[in-house]
Short mmCIF file of C-alpha atoms in Angstrom, two decimals:
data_model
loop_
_atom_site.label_atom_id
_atom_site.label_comp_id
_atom_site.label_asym_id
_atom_site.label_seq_id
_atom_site.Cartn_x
_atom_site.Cartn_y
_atom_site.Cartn_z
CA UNK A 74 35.08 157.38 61.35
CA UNK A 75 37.61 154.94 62.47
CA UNK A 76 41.62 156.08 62.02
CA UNK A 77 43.49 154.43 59.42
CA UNK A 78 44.75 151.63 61.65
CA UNK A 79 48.51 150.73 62.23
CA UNK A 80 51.17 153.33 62.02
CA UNK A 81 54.59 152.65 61.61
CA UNK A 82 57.22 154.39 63.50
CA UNK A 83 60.81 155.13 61.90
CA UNK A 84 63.18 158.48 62.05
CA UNK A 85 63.41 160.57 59.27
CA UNK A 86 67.15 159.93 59.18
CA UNK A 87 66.69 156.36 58.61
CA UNK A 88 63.45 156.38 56.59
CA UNK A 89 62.60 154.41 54.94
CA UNK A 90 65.59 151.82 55.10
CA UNK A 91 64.37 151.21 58.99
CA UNK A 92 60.73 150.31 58.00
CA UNK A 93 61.12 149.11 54.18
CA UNK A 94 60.00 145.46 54.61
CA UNK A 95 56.68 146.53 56.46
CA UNK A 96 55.59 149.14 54.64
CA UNK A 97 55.89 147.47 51.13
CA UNK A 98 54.21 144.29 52.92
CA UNK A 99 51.17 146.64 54.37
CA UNK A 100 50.92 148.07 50.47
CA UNK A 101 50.60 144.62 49.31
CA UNK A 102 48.36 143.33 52.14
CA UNK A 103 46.10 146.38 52.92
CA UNK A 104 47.04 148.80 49.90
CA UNK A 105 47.36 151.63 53.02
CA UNK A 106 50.56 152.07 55.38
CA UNK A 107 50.92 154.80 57.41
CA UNK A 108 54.51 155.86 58.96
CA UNK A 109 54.78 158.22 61.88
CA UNK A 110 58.22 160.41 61.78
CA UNK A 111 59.96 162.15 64.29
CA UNK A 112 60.21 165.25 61.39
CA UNK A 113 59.34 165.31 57.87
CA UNK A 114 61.56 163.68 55.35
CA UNK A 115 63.47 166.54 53.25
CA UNK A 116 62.70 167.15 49.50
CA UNK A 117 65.64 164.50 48.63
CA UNK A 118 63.92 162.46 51.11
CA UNK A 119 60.70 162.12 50.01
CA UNK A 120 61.27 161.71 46.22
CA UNK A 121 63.35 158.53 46.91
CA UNK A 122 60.48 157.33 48.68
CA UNK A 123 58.81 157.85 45.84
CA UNK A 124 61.87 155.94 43.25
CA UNK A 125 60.93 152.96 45.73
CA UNK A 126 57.35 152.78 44.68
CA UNK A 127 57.49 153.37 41.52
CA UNK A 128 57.68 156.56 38.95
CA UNK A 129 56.58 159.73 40.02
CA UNK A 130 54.32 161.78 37.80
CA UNK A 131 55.07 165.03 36.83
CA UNK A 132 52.87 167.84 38.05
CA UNK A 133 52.18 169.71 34.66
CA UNK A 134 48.78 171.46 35.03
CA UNK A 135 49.63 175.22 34.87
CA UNK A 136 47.45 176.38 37.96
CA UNK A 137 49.16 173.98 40.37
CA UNK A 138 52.55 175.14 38.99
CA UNK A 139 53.35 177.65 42.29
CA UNK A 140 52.87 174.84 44.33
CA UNK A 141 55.64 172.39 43.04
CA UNK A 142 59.01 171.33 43.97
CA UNK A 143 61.21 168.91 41.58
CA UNK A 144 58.95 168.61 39.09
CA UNK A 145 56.94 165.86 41.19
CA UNK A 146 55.91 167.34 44.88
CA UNK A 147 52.77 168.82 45.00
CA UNK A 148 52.37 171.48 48.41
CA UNK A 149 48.72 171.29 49.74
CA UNK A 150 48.45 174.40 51.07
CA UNK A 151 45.25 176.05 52.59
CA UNK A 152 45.98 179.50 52.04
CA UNK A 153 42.42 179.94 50.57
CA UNK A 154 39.21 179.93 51.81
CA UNK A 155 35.89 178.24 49.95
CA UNK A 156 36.11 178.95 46.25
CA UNK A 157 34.26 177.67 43.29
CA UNK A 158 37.53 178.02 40.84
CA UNK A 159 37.64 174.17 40.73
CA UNK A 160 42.27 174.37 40.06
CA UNK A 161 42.43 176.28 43.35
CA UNK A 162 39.99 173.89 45.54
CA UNK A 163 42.92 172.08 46.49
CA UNK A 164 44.71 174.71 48.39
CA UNK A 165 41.47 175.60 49.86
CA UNK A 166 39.17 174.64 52.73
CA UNK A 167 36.44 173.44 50.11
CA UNK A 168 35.95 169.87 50.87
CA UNK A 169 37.25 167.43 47.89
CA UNK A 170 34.56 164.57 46.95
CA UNK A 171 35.66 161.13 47.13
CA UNK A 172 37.51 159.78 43.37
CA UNK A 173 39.96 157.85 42.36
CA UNK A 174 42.76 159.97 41.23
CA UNK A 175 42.79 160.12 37.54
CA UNK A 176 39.54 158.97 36.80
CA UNK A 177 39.67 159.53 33.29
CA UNK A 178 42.96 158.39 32.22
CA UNK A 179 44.08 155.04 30.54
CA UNK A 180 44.56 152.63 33.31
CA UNK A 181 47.84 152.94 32.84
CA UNK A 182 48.45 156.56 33.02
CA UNK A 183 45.98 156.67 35.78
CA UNK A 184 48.42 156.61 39.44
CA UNK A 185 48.76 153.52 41.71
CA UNK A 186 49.99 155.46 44.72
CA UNK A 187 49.39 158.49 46.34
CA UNK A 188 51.99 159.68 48.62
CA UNK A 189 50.80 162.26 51.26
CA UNK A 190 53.19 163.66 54.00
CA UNK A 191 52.23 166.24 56.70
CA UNK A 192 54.90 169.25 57.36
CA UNK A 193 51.61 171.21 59.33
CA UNK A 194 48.16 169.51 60.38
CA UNK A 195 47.01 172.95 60.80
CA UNK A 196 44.54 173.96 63.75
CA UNK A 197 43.69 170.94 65.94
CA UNK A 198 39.55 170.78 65.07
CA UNK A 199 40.11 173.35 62.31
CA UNK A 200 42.06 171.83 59.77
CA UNK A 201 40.22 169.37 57.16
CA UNK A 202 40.92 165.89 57.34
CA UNK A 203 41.63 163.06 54.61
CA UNK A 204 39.02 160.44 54.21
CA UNK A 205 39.72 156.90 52.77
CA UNK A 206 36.87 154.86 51.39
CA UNK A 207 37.60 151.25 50.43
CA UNK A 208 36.83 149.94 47.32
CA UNK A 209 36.35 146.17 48.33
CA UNK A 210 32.97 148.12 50.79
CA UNK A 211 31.94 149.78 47.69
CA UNK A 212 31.59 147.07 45.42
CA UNK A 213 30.36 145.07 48.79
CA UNK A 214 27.48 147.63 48.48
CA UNK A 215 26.51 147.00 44.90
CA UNK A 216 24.27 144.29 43.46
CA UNK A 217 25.61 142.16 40.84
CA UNK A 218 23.40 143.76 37.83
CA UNK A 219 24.65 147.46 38.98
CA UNK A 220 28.20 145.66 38.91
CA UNK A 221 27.70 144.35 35.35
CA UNK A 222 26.30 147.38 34.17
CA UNK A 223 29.23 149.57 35.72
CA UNK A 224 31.75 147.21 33.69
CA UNK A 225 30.38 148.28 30.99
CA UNK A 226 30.17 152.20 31.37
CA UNK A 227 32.91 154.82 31.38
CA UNK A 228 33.06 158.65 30.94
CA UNK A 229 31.96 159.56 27.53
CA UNK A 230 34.82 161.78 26.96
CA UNK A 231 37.53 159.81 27.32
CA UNK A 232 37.08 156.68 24.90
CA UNK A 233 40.21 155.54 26.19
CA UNK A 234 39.57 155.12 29.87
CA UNK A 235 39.11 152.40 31.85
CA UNK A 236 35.37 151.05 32.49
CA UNK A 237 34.14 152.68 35.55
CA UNK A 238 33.92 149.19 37.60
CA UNK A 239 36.95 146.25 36.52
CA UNK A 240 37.83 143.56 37.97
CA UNK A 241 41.69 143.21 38.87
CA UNK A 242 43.38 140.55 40.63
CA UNK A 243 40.16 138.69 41.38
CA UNK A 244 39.32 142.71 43.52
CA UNK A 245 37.03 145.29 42.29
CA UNK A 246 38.62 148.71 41.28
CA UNK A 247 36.80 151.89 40.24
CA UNK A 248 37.51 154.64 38.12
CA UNK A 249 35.62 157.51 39.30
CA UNK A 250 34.91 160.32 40.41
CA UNK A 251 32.18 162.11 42.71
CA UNK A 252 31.38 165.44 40.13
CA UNK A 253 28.86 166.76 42.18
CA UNK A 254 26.09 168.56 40.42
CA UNK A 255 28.39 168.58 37.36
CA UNK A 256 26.79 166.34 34.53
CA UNK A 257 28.33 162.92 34.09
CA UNK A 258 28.38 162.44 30.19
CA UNK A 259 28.68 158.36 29.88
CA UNK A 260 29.02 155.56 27.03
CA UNK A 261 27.42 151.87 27.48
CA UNK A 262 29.10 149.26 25.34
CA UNK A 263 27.46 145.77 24.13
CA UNK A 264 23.57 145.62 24.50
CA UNK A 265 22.95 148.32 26.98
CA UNK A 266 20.50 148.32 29.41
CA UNK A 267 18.24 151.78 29.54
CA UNK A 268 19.40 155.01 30.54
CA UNK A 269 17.59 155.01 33.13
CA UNK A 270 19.06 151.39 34.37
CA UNK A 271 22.67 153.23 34.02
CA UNK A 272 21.97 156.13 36.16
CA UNK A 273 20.56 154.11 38.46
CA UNK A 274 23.61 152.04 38.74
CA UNK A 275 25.59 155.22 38.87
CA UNK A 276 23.49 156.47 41.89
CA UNK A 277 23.68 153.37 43.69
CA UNK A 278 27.42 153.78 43.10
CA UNK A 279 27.87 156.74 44.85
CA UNK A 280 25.21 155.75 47.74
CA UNK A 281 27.77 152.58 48.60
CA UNK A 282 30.80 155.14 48.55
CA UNK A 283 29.05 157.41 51.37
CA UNK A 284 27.81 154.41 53.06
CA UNK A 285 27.49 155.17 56.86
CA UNK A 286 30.32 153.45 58.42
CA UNK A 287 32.54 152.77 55.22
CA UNK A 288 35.01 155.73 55.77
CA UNK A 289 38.41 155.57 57.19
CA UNK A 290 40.16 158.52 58.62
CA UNK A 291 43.16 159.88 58.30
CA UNK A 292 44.52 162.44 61.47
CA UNK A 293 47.23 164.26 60.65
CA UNK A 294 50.39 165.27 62.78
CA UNK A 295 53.45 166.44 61.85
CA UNK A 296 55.93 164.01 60.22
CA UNK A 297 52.64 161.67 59.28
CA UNK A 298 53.47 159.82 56.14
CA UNK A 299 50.67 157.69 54.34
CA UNK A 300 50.56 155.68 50.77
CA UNK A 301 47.15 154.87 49.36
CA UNK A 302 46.72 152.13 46.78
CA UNK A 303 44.86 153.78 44.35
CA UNK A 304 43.37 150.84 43.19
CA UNK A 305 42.58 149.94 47.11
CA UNK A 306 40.79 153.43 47.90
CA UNK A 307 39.03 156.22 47.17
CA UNK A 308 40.20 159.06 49.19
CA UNK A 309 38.76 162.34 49.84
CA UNK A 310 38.55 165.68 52.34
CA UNK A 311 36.43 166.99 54.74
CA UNK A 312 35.86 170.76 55.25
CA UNK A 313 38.20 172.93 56.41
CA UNK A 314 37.37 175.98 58.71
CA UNK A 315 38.63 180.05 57.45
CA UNK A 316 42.10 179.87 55.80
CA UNK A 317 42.80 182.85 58.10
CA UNK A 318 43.70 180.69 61.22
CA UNK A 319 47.19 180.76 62.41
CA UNK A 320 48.07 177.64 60.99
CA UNK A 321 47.69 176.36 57.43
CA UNK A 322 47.16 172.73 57.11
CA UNK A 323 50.37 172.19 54.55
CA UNK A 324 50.79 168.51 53.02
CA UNK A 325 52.82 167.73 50.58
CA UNK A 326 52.04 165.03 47.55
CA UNK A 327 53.72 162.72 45.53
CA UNK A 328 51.69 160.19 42.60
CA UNK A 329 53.46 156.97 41.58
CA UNK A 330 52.48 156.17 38.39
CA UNK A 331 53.88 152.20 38.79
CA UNK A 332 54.90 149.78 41.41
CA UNK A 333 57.46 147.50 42.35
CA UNK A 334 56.43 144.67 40.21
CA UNK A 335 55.30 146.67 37.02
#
């Protein structure tokens, strides 16, 4: 997989004054900047990077609640090894299926950043890696009926979400998620096609976003700052190895739930 292309470089002392013009003009142009520190940005720091983009979301689930600062930072921690408990795969060397983040949510509620900064990469070839898919290859990967058909489909149990494919800005932009062998309940509105025409759309869905040659990676050092447009990407994880090593991969997260211009 190729890296995530063009990293900025700025001190954490004068981040993000020192690089503000080109990272909110690689969000616009790319929906992806990356910014290389000399040390990750403090707590303070970091959540008025995240005033800048927007309005950070509150972390409220209950089993992520031991991993939050302020309300709003979320710290990735892999201090377990593979589990099935789904609330604990994130601090866990399980790899994470590619999604939009809030997948289900009103378009609205759903984020339009995620905010990722690296205080440990963890064990150099150990350590799992993030994995960006764009959403422009995706949809690049479809055929127009599949497209249709996805514009009309969304998750069954939430009435209120978005369709699964939309068009925004003249771009494609999913909402979805990869559940695995967990059943995907759906609704078709208008005159739909046959079931068996929307799961086939479905599959071809997730065949373009595991395309050979579609991923982008993401390699983590220390002080490594990236925003994803969550309307740009899908993003993901690879594997970890044991959570016993003598370094824990530890990000930390932030989710914007607006940008600039909203």
């Amino acid at each position: 997989m190729p890296p995530c292309g063009d990293v900025l470089r700025a001190s954490a002392a004068e981040f993000p004054d020192a690089v503000r013009e080109g990272l909110l003009r690689e969000l616009g142009q790319r929906g992806l900047a990356a910014v290389q520190l000399d040390e990750p940005l403090s707590n303070d720091r970091f959540t008025t990077l995240g005033s800048l983009l927007g309005i950070a979301s509150p972390e409220t689930d209950p089993a992520v609640l031991p991993y939050v600062e302020r309300g709003v930072i979320l710290n990735l921690v892999a201090e377990h090894g593979r589990t099935e408990d789904v609330s604990l795969q994130p601090f866990a060397t399980n790899p994470l299926t590619l999604h939009s983040e809030g997948s289900g949510r009103r378009a609205e509620e759903q984020p339009r950043y995620i905010v990722l900064m690296c205080r440990d990469p963890g064990d150099e070839g150990t350590a799992a890696q993030t994995v960006l898919v764009p959403m422009a290859a995706v949809a690049e990967g479809l055929s127009p009926d599949a497209l249709a058909t996805l514009e009309q489909t969304r998750y069954r149990r939430s009435p209120d979400g978005p369709w699964i494919a939309r068009r925004v800005d003249g771009r494609w932009v999913f909402s979805f998620r990869d559940f695995l062998s967990q059943p995907l309940e759906w609704t078709h509105a208008g005159h739909a096609p046959s079931a068996d025409a929307i799961n086939g759309a479905l599959r071809d869905l997730l065949a373009s976003m595991y395309a050979p040659g579609a991923a982008i990676r993401v390699h983590w050092t220390r002080g490594k700052l990236v925003i994803i447009d969550n309307t740009f990407f899908f993003h993901g994880r690879t594997a970890g190895r044991s959570a016993g090593s003598s370094r824990r991969r530890h990000l930390q997260r932030l989710r914007i739930l607006a940008g600039p211009s909203a």
